[in-house]
N, CA, C and O atoms as a DFTB+ gen file, in Angstrom:
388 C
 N C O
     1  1       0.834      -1.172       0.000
     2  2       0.000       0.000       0.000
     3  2       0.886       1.245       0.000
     4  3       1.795       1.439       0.807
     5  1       0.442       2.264      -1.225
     6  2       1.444       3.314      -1.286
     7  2       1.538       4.574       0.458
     8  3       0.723       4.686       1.374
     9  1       2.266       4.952       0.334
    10  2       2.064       5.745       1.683
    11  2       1.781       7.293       1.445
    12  3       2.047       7.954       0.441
    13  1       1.240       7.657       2.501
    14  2      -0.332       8.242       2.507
    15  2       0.294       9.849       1.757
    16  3      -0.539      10.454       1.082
    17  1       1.581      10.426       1.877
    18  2       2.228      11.630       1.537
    19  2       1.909      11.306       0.058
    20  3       1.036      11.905      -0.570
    21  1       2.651      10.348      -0.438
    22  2       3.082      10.039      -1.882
    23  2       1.412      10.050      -2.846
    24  3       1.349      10.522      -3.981
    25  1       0.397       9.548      -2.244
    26  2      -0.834       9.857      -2.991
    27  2      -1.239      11.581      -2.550
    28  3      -1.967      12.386      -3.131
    29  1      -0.777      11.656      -1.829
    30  2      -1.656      13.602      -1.537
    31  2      -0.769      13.886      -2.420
    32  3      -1.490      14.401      -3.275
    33  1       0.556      13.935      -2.945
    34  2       1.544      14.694      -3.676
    35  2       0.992      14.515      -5.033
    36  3       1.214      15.390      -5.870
    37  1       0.132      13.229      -5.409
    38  2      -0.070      12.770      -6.870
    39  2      -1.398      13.662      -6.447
    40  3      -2.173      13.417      -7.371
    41  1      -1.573      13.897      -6.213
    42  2      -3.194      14.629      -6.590
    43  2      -3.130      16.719      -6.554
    44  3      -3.827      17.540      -7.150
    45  1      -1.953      16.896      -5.563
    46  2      -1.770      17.788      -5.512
    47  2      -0.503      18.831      -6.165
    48  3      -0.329      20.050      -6.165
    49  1       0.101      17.893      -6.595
    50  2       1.452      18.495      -7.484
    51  2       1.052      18.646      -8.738
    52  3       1.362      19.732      -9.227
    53  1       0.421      17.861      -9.472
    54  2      -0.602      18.210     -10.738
    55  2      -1.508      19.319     -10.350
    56  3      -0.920      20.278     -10.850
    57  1      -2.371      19.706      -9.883
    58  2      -3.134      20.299      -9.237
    59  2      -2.633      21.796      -9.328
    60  3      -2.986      22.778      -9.980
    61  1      -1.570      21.515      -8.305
    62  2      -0.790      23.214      -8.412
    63  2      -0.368      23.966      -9.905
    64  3      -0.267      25.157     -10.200
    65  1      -0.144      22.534     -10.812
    66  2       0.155      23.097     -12.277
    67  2      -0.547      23.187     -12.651
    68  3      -0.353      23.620     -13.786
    69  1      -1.387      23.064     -12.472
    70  2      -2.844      22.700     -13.533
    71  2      -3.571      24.405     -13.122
    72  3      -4.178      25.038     -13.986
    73  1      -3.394      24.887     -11.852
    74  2      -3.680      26.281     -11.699
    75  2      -2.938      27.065     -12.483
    76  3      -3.412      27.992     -13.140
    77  1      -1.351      26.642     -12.458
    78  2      -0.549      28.034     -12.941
    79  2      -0.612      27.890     -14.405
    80  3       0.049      28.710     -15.043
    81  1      -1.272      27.015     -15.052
    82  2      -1.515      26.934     -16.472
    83  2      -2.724      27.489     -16.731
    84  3      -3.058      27.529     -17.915
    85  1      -3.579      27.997     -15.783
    86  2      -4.843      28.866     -15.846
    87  2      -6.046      27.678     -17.115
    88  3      -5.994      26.456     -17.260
    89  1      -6.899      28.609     -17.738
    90  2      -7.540      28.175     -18.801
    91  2      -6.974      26.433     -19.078
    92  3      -5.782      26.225     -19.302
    93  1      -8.104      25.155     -19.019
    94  2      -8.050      24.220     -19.768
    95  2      -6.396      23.795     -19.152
    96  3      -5.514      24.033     -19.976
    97  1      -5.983      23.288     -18.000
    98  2      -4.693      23.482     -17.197
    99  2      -4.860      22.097     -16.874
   100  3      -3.891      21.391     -17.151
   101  1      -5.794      21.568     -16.386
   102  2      -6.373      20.404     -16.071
   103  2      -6.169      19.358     -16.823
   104  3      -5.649      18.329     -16.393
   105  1      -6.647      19.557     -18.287
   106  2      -6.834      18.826     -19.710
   107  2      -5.245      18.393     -20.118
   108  3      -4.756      17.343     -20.534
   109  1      -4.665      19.767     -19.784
   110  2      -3.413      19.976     -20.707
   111  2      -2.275      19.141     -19.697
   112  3      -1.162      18.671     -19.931
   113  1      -3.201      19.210     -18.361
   114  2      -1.940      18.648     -16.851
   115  2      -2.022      16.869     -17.394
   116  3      -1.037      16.136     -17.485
   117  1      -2.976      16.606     -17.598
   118  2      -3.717      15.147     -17.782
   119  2      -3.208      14.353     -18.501
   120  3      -2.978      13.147     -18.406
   121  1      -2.915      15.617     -19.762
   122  2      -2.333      14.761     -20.897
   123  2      -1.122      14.564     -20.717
   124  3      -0.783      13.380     -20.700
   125  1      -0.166      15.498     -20.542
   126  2       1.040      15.318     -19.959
   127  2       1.408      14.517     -18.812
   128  3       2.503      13.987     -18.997
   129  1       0.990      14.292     -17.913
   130  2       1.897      13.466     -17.002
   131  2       0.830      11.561     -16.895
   132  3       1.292      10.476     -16.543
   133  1      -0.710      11.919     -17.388
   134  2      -1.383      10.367     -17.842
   135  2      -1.649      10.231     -16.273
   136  3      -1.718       9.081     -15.839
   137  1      -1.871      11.733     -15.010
   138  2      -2.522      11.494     -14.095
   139  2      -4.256      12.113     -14.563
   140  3      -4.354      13.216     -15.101
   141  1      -5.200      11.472     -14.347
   142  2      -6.648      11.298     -14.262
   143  2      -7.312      12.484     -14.018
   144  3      -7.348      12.697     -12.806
   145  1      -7.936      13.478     -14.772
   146  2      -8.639      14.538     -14.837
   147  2      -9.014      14.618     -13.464
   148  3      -8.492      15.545     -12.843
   149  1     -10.014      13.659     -12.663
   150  2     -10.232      13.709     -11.604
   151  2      -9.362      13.425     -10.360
   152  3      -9.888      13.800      -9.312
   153  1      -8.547      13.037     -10.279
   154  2      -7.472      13.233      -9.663
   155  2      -7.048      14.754      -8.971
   156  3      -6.969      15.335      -7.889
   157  1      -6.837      14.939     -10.456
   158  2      -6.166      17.000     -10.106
   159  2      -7.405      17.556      -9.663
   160  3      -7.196      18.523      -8.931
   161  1      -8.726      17.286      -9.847
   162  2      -9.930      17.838      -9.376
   163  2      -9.790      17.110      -7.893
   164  3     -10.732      17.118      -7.100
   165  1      -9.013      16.726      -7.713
   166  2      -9.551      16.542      -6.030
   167  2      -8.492      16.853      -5.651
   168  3      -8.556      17.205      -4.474
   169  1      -7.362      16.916      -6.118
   170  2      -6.046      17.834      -5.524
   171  2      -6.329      19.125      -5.458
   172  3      -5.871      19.781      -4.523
   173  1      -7.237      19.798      -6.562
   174  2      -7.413      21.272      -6.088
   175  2      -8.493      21.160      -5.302
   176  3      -8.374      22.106      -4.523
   177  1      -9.164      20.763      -5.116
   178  2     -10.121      20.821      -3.488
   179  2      -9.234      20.723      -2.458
   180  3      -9.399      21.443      -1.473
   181  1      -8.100      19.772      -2.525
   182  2      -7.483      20.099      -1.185
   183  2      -6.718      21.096      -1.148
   184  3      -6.918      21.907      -0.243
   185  1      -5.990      21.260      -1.785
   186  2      -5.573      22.932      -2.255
   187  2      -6.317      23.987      -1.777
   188  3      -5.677      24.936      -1.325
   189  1      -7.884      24.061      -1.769
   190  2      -8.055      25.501      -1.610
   191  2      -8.925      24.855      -0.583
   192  3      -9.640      25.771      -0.176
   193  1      -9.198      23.905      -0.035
   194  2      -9.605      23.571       1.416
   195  2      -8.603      23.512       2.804
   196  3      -9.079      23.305       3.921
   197  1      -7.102      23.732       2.553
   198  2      -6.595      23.601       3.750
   199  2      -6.823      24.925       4.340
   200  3      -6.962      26.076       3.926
   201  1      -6.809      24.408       5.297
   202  2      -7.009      26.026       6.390
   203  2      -5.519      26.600       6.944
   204  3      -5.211      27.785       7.069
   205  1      -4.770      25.543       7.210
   206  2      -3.528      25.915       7.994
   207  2      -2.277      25.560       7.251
   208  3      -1.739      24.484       7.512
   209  1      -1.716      26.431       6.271
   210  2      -0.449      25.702       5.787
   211  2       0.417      24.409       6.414
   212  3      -0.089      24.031       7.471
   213  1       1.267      23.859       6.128
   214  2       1.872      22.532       6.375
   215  2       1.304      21.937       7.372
   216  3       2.012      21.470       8.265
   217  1      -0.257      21.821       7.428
   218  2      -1.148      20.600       8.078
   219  2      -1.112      19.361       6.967
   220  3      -1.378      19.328       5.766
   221  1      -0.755      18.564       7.721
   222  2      -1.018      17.452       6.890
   223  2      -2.262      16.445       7.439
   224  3      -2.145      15.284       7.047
   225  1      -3.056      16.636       8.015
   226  2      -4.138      15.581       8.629
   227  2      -5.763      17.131       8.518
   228  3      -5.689      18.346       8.333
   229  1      -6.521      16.545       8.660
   230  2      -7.683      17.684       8.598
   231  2      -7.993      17.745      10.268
   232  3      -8.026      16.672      10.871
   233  1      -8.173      18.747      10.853
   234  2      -8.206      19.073      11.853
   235  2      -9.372      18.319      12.805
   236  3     -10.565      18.186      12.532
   237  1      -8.729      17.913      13.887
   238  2      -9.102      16.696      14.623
   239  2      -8.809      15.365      14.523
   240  3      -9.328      14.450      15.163
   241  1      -7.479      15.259      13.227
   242  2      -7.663      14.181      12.998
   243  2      -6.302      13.765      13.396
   244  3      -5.533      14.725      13.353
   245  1      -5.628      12.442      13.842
   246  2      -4.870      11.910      14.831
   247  2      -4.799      11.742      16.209
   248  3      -5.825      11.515      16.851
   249  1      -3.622      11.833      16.780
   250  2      -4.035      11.291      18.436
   251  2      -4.373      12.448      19.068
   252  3      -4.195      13.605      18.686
   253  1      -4.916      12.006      20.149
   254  2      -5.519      13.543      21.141
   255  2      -3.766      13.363      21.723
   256  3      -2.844      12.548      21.757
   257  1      -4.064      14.504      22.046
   258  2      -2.379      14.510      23.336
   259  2      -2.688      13.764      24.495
   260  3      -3.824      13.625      24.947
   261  1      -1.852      13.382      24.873
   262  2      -1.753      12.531      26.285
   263  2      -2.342      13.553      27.604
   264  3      -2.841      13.142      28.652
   265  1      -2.167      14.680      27.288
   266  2      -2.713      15.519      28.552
   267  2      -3.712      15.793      28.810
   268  3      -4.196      16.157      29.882
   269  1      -4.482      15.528      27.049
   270  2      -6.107      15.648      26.972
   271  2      -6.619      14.206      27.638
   272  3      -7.698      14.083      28.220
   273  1      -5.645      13.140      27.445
   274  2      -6.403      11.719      28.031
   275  2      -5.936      11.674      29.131
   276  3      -6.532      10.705      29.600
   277  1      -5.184      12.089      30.010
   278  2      -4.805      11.747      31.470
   279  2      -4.540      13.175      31.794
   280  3      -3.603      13.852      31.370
   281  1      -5.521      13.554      32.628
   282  2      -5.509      15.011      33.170
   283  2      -4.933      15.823      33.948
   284  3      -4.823      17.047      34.021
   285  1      -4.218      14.030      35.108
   286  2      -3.321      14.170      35.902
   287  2      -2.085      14.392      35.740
   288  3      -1.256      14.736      36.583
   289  1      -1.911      14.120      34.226
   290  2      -0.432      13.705      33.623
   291  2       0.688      14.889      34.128
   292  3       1.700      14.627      34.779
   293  1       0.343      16.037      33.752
   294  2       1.115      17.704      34.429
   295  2       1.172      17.643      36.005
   296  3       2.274      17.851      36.512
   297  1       0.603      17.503      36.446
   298  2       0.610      17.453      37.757
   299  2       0.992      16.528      38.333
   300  3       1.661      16.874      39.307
   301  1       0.847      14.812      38.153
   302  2       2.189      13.756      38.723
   303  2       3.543      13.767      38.231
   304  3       4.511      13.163      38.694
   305  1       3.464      14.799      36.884
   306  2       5.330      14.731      36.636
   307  2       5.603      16.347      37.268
   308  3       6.798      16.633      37.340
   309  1       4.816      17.222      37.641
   310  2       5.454      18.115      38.429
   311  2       6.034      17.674      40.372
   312  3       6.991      18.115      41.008
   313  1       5.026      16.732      40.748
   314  2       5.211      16.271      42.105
   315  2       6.930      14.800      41.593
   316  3       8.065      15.001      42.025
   317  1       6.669      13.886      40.924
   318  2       7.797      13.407      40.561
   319  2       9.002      14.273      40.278
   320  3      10.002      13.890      40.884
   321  1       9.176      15.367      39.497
   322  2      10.570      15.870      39.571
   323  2      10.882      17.256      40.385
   324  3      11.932      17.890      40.280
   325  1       9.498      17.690      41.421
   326  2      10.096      18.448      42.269
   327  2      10.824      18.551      43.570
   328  3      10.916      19.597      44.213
   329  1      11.396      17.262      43.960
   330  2      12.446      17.105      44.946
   331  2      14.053      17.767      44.381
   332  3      14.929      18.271      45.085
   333  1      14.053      17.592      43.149
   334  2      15.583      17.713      42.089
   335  2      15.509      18.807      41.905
   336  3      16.643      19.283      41.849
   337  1      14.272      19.989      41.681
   338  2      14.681      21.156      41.001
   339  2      15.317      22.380      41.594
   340  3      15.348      22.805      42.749
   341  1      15.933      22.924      40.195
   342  2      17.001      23.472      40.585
   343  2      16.879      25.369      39.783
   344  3      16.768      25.374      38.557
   345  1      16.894      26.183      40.192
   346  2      17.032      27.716      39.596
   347  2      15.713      27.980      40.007
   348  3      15.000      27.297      40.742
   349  1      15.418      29.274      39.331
   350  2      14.601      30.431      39.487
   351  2      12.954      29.406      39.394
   352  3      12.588      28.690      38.461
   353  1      12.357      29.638      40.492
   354  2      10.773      29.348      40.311
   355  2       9.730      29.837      39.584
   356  3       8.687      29.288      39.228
   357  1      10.196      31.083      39.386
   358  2       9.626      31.675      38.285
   359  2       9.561      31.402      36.940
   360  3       8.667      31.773      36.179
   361  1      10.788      30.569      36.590
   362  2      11.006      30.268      35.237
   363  2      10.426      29.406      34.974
   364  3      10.272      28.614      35.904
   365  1       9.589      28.924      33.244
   366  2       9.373      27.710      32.961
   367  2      10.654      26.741      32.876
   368  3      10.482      25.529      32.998
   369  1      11.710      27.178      32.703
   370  2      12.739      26.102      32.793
   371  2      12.761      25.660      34.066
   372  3      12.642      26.329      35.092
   373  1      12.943      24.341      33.931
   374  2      13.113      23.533      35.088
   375  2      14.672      22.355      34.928
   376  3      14.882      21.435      34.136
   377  1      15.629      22.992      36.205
   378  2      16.701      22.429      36.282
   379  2      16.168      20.966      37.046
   380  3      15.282      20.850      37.892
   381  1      17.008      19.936      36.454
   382  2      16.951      18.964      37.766
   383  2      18.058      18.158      37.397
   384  3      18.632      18.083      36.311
   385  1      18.357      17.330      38.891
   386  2      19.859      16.628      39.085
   387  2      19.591      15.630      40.196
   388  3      20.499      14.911      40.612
């Protein structure tokens, strides 16, 4: 099974040419590289559907963070490494030894 970058790139690297060729870009992308009219039609949907430059997943989609599933998680690794710490309390840096 091809991996998942290498098909968004086939739908969307045609796609991007197929814009900067303006007029009939599509037809002319199609014939040249023998990727599928519809293809580049769904590469430019994702094209002008991303919301957030270099997202690669649509929003919500992959793991939640660990802090969203264990709530405690910040707060048992602050009690675990505050016997060791070391400098300014104020700082988010945290020395430990």
């Amino acid at each position: 099974m091809p991996c998942t970058r290498s098909v968004a790139a086939r739908a969307t690297l045609p796609a991007a040419e197929a814009t900067t060729a303006g007029y009939g870009g599509i037809a002319a992308v199609s014939a040249a590289t023998g990727v599928a009219a519809s293809t580049i039609g769904r590469g430019l949907r994702e094209l002008c559907a991303t919301g957030e430059p270099g997202r690669v997943r649509r929003a919500g989609g992959g793991r939640k963070a660990t802090v969203v599933k264990d709530t405690t998680l910040l707060s048992d690794l602050g009690a675990l490494v505050e016997p060791s710490v070391r400098g300014d309390p104020q700082s988010p840096l945290r020395w430990t030894c």
